[in-house]
CSV table of C-alpha atoms and ligand atoms in Angstrom, one decimal:
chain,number,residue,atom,x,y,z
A,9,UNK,CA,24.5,-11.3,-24.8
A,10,UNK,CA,25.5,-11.8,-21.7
A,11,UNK,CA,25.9,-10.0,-18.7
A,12,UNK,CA,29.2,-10.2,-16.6
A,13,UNK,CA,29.1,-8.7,-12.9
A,14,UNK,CA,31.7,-9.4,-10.6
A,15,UNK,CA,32.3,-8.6,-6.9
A,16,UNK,CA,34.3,-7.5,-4.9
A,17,UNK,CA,34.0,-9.0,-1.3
A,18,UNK,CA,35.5,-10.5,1.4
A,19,UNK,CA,32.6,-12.9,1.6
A,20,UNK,CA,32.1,-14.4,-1.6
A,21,UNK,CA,29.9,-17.4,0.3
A,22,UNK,CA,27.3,-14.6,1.0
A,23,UNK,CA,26.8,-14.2,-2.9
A,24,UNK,CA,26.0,-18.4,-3.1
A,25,UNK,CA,22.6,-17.4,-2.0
A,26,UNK,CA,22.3,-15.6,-5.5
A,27,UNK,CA,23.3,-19.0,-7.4
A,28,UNK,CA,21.4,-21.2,-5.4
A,29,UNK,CA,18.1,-20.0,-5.2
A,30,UNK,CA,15.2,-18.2,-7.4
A,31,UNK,CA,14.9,-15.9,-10.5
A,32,UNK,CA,18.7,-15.1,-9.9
A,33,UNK,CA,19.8,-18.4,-10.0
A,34,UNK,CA,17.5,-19.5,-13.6
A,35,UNK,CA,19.7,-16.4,-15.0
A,36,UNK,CA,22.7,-17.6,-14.3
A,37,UNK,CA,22.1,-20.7,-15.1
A,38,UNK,CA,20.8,-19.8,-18.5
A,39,UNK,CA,23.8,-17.6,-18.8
A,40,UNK,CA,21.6,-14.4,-18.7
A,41,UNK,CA,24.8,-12.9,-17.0
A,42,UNK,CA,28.3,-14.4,-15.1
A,43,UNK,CA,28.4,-13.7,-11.6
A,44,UNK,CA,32.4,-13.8,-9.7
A,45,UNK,CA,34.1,-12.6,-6.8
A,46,UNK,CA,37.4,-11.4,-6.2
A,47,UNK,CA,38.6,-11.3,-2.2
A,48,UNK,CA,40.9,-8.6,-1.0
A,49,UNK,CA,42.3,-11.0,1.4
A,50,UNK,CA,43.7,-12.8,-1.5
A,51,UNK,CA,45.4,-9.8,-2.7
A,52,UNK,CA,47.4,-9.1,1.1
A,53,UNK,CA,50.9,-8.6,1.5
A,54,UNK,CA,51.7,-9.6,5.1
A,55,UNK,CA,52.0,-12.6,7.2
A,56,UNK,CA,48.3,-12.0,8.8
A,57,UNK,CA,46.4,-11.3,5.7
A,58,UNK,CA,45.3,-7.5,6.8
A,59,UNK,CA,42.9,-6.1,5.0
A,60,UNK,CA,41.9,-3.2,7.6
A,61,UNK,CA,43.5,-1.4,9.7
A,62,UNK,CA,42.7,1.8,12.3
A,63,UNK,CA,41.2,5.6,11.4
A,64,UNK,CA,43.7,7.8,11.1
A,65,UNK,CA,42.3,10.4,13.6
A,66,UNK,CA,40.9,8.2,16.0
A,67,UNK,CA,37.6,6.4,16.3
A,68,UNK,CA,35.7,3.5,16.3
A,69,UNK,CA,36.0,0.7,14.1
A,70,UNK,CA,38.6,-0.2,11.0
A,71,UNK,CA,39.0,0.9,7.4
A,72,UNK,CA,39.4,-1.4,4.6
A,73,UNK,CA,43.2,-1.1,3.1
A,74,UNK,CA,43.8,0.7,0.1
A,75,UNK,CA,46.6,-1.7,-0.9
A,76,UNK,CA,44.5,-5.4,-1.3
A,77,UNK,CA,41.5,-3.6,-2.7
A,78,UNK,CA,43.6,-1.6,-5.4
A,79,UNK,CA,45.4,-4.7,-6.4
A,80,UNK,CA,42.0,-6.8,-5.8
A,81,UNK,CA,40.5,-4.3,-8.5
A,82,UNK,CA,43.7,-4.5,-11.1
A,83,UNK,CA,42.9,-8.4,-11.3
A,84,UNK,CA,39.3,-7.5,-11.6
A,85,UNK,CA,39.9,-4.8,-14.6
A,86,UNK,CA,41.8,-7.3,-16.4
A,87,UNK,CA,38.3,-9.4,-17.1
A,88,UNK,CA,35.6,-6.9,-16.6
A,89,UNK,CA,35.8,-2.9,-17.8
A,90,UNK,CA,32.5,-1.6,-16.8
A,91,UNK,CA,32.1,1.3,-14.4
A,92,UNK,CA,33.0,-0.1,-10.6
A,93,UNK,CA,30.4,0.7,-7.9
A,94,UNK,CA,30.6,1.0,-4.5
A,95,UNK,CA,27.6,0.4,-2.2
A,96,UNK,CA,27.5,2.6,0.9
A,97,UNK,CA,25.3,4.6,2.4
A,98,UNK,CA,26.3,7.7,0.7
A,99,UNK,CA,25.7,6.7,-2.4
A,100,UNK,CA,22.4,7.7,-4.8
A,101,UNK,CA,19.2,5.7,-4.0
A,102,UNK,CA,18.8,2.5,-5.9
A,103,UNK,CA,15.2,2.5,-7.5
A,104,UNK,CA,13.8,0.7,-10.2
A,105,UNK,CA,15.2,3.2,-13.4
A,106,UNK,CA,18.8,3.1,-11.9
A,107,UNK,CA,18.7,-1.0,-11.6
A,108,UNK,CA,17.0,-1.3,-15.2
A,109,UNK,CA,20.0,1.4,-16.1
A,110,UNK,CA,22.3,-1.0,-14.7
A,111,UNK,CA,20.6,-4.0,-16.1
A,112,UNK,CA,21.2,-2.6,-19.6
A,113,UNK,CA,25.0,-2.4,-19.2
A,114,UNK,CA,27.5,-5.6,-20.9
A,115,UNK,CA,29.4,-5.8,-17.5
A,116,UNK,CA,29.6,-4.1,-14.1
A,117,UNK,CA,31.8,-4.8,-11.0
A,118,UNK,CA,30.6,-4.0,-7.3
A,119,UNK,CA,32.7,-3.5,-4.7
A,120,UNK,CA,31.3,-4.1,-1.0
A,121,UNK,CA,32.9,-2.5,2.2
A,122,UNK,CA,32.7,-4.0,5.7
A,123,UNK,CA,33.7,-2.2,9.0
A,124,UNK,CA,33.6,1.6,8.5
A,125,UNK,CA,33.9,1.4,5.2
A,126,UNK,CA,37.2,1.7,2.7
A,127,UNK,CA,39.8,3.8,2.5
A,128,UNK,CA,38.5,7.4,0.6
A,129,UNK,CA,41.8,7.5,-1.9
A,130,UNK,CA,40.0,4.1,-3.3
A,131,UNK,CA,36.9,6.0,-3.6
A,132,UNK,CA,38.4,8.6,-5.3
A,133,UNK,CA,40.2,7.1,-8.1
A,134,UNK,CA,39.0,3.9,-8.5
A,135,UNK,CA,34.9,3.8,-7.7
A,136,UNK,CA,32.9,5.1,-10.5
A,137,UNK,CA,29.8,5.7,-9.0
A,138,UNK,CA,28.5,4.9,-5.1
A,139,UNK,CA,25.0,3.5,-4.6
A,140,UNK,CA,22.8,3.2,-1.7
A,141,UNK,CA,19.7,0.5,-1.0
A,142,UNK,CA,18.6,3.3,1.3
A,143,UNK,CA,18.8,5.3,4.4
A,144,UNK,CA,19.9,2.8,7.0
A,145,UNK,CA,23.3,1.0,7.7
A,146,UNK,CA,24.1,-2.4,6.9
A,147,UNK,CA,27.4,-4.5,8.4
A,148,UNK,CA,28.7,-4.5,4.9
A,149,UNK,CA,27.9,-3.9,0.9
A,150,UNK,CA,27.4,-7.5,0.6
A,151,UNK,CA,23.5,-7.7,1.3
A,152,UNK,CA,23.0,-4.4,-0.5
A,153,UNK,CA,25.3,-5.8,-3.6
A,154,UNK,CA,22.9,-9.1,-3.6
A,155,UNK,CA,20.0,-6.4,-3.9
A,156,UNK,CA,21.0,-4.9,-6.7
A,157,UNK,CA,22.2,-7.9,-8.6
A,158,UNK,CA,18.4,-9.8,-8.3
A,159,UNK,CA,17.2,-6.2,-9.1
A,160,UNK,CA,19.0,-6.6,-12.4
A,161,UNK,CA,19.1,-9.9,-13.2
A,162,UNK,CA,15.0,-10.2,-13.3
A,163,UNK,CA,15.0,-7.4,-15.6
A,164,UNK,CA,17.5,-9.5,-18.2
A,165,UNK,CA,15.8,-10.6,-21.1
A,166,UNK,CA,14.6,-14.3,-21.5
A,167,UNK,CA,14.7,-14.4,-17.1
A,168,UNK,CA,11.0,-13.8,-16.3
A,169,UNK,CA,8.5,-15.9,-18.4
A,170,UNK,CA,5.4,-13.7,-20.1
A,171,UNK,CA,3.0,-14.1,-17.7
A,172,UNK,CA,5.1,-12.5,-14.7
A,173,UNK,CA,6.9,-9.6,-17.1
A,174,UNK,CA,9.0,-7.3,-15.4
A,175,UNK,CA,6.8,-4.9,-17.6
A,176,UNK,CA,4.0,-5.6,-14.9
A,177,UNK,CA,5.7,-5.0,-11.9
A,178,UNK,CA,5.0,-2.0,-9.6
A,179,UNK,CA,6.8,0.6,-9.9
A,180,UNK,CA,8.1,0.0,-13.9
A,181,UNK,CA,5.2,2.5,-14.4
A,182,UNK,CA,6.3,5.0,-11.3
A,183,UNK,CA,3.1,3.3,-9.3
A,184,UNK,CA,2.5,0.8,-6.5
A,185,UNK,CA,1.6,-2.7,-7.3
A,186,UNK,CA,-2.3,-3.0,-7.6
A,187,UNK,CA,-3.9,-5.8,-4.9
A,188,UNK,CA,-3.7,-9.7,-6.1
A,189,UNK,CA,-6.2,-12.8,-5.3
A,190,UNK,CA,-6.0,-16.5,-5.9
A,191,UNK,CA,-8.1,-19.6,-4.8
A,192,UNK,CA,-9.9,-19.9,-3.0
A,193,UNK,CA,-13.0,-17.4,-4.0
A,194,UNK,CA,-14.0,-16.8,-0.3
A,195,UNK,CA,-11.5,-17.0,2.0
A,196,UNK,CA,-12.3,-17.0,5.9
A,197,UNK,CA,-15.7,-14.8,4.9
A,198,UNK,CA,-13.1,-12.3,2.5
A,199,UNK,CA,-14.4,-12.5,-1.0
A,200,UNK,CA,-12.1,-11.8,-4.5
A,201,UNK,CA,-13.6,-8.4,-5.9
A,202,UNK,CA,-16.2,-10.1,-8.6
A,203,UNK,CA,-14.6,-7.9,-11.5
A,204,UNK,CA,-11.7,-10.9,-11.4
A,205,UNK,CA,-13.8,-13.2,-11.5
A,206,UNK,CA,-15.7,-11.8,-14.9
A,207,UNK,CA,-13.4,-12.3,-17.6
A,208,UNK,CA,-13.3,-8.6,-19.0
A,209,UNK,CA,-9.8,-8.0,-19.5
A,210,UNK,CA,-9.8,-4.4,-20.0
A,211,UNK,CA,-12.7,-3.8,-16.6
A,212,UNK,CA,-9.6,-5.8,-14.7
A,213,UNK,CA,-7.1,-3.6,-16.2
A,214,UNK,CA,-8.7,-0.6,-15.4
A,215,UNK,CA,-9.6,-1.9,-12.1
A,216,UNK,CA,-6.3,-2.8,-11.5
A,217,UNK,CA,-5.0,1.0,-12.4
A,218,UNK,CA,-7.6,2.3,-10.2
A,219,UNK,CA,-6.2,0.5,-7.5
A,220,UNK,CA,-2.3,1.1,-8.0
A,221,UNK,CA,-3.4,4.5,-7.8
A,222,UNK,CA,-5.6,4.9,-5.0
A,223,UNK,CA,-2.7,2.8,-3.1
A,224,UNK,CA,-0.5,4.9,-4.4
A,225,UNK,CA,-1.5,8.3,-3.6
A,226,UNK,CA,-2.5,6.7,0.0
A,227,UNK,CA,1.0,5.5,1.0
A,228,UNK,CA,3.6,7.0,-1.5
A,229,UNK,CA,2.4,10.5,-2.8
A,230,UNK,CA,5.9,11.5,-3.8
A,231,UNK,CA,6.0,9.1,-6.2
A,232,UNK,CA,2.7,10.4,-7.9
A,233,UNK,CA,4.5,13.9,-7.9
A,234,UNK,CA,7.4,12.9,-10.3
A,235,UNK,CA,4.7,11.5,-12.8
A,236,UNK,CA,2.4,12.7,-15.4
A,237,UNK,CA,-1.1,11.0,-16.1
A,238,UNK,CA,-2.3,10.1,-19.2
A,239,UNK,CA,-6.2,10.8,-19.8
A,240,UNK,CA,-7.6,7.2,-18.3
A,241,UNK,CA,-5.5,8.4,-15.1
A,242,UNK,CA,-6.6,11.8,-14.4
A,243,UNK,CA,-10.1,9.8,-14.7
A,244,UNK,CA,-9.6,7.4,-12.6
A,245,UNK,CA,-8.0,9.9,-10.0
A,246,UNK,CA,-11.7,11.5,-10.0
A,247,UNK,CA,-13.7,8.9,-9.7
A,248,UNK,CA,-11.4,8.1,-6.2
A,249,UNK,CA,-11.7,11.2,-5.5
A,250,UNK,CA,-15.3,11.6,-5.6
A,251,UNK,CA,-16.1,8.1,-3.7
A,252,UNK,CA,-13.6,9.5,-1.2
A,253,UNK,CA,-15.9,12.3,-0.6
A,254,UNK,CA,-18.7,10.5,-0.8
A,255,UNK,CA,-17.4,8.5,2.9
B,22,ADE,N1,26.6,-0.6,3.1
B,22,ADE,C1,26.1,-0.4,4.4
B,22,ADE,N2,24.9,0.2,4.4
B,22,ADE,C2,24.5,0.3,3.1
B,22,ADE,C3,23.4,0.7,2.4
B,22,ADE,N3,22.3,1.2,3.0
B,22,ADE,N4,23.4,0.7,1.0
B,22,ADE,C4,24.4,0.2,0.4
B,22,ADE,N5,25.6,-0.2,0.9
B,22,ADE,C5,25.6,-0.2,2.3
């Protein structure tokens, strides 16, 4: 099955970066999922092609038209009737379980904003759900839209060979990404840690766990607070504990 996203954007150029390079542009290319855009300014209805225009009440800046992005989103409902999300800055965080929620949908369309944003009564009654890639402001929903879409698209099966699983990555288990290491064995005087170098699978694994927590519970406590440990955990979690009080 395939997975069909389409955009909304009045920079559809800014999504070639998707098709051209990477793990996003192997899934589309395998057919993993379709990825098209549809341009308000396509969907105008005066000489000068508006799509914005000023804030009622005054202010800086210019609001995207309700009329081109309504009509915009008819000729995108007519191919694609998944829930339509808006990326803004109000929306809910975007984190791994939301992208591999999204992931697991048939189709989904996105709708990106530039200039102060789009008009609310398009918010209202045609956006299904507003996502954020977190607390900062971008010039437009493009970059956050491209986010999102190589969130997904990794986690579509058949994208990702074996040995680079999106079952491995950080954060899939609520936990930091553990250190890696590659040739050579000493680098500038900086040695590998010798367990990789042993060949016991399950002393690197548990290594490995050691480490993702230890990082972890340095840098992102909050996430440890959402997340039960199992028994090899709470273990591990004692043993850093002890050789923390041991410095
Ligand atoms: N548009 C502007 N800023 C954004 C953000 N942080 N997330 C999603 N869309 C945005």
């Amino acid at each position: 099955m395939s997975m069909r996203i389409d955009v909304i954007t009045l920079f559809p150029e800014m999504l070639d970066t998707l098709r051209d390079h990477g793990v996003s542009r192997i899934a589309l290319e395998r057919g993993a999922a379709s990825l098209s855009c549809y341009n308000p300014r396509d969907f105008t209805d005066d000489a000068y092609r508006s799509v914005d225009d000023r804030p009622y009440g005054g202010g800086p800046g210019m609001v995207m038209l309700p009329g081109p992005l309504d009509r915009c989103i008819d000729a995108l409902r007519e191919q694609n009737d998944g829930p339509l999300i808006y990326l803004s800055p109000q929306g809910e965080t975007l984190d791994q379980g939301l992208a591999a929620e999204l992931a697991a949908l048939p189709a989904i369309g996105l709708l990106c904003g530039r200039y102060e944003g789009v008009d609310e009564r398009i918010v209202s009654t045609r956006v299904d759900r507003e996502i954020s890639i977190g607390d900062y402001v971008l010039a437009g929903g493009e970059l956050a839209a491209m986010v999102l879409i190589e969130c997904m698209l990794r986690l579509l099966p058949g994208v990702l060979g074996n040995a680079d699983s999106a079952a491995q990555d950080s954060f899939s288990h609520g936990l930091l990404d553990h250190p890696h290491y590659t040739r050579p064995e000493n680098y500038r005087g900086m040695a590998v840690p010798p367990v990789l170098l042993g060949g016991n699978h399950a002393e690197i694994a548990r290594w490995r766990l050691k480490q993702a927590l230890a990082r972890t519970r340095a840098r992102r406590p909050d996430l440890l607070a959402r997340r039960p440990f199992d028994e090899l955990e709470q273990e591990l979690l004692k043993a850093l504990d002890l050789e923390q009080n041991d410095e």
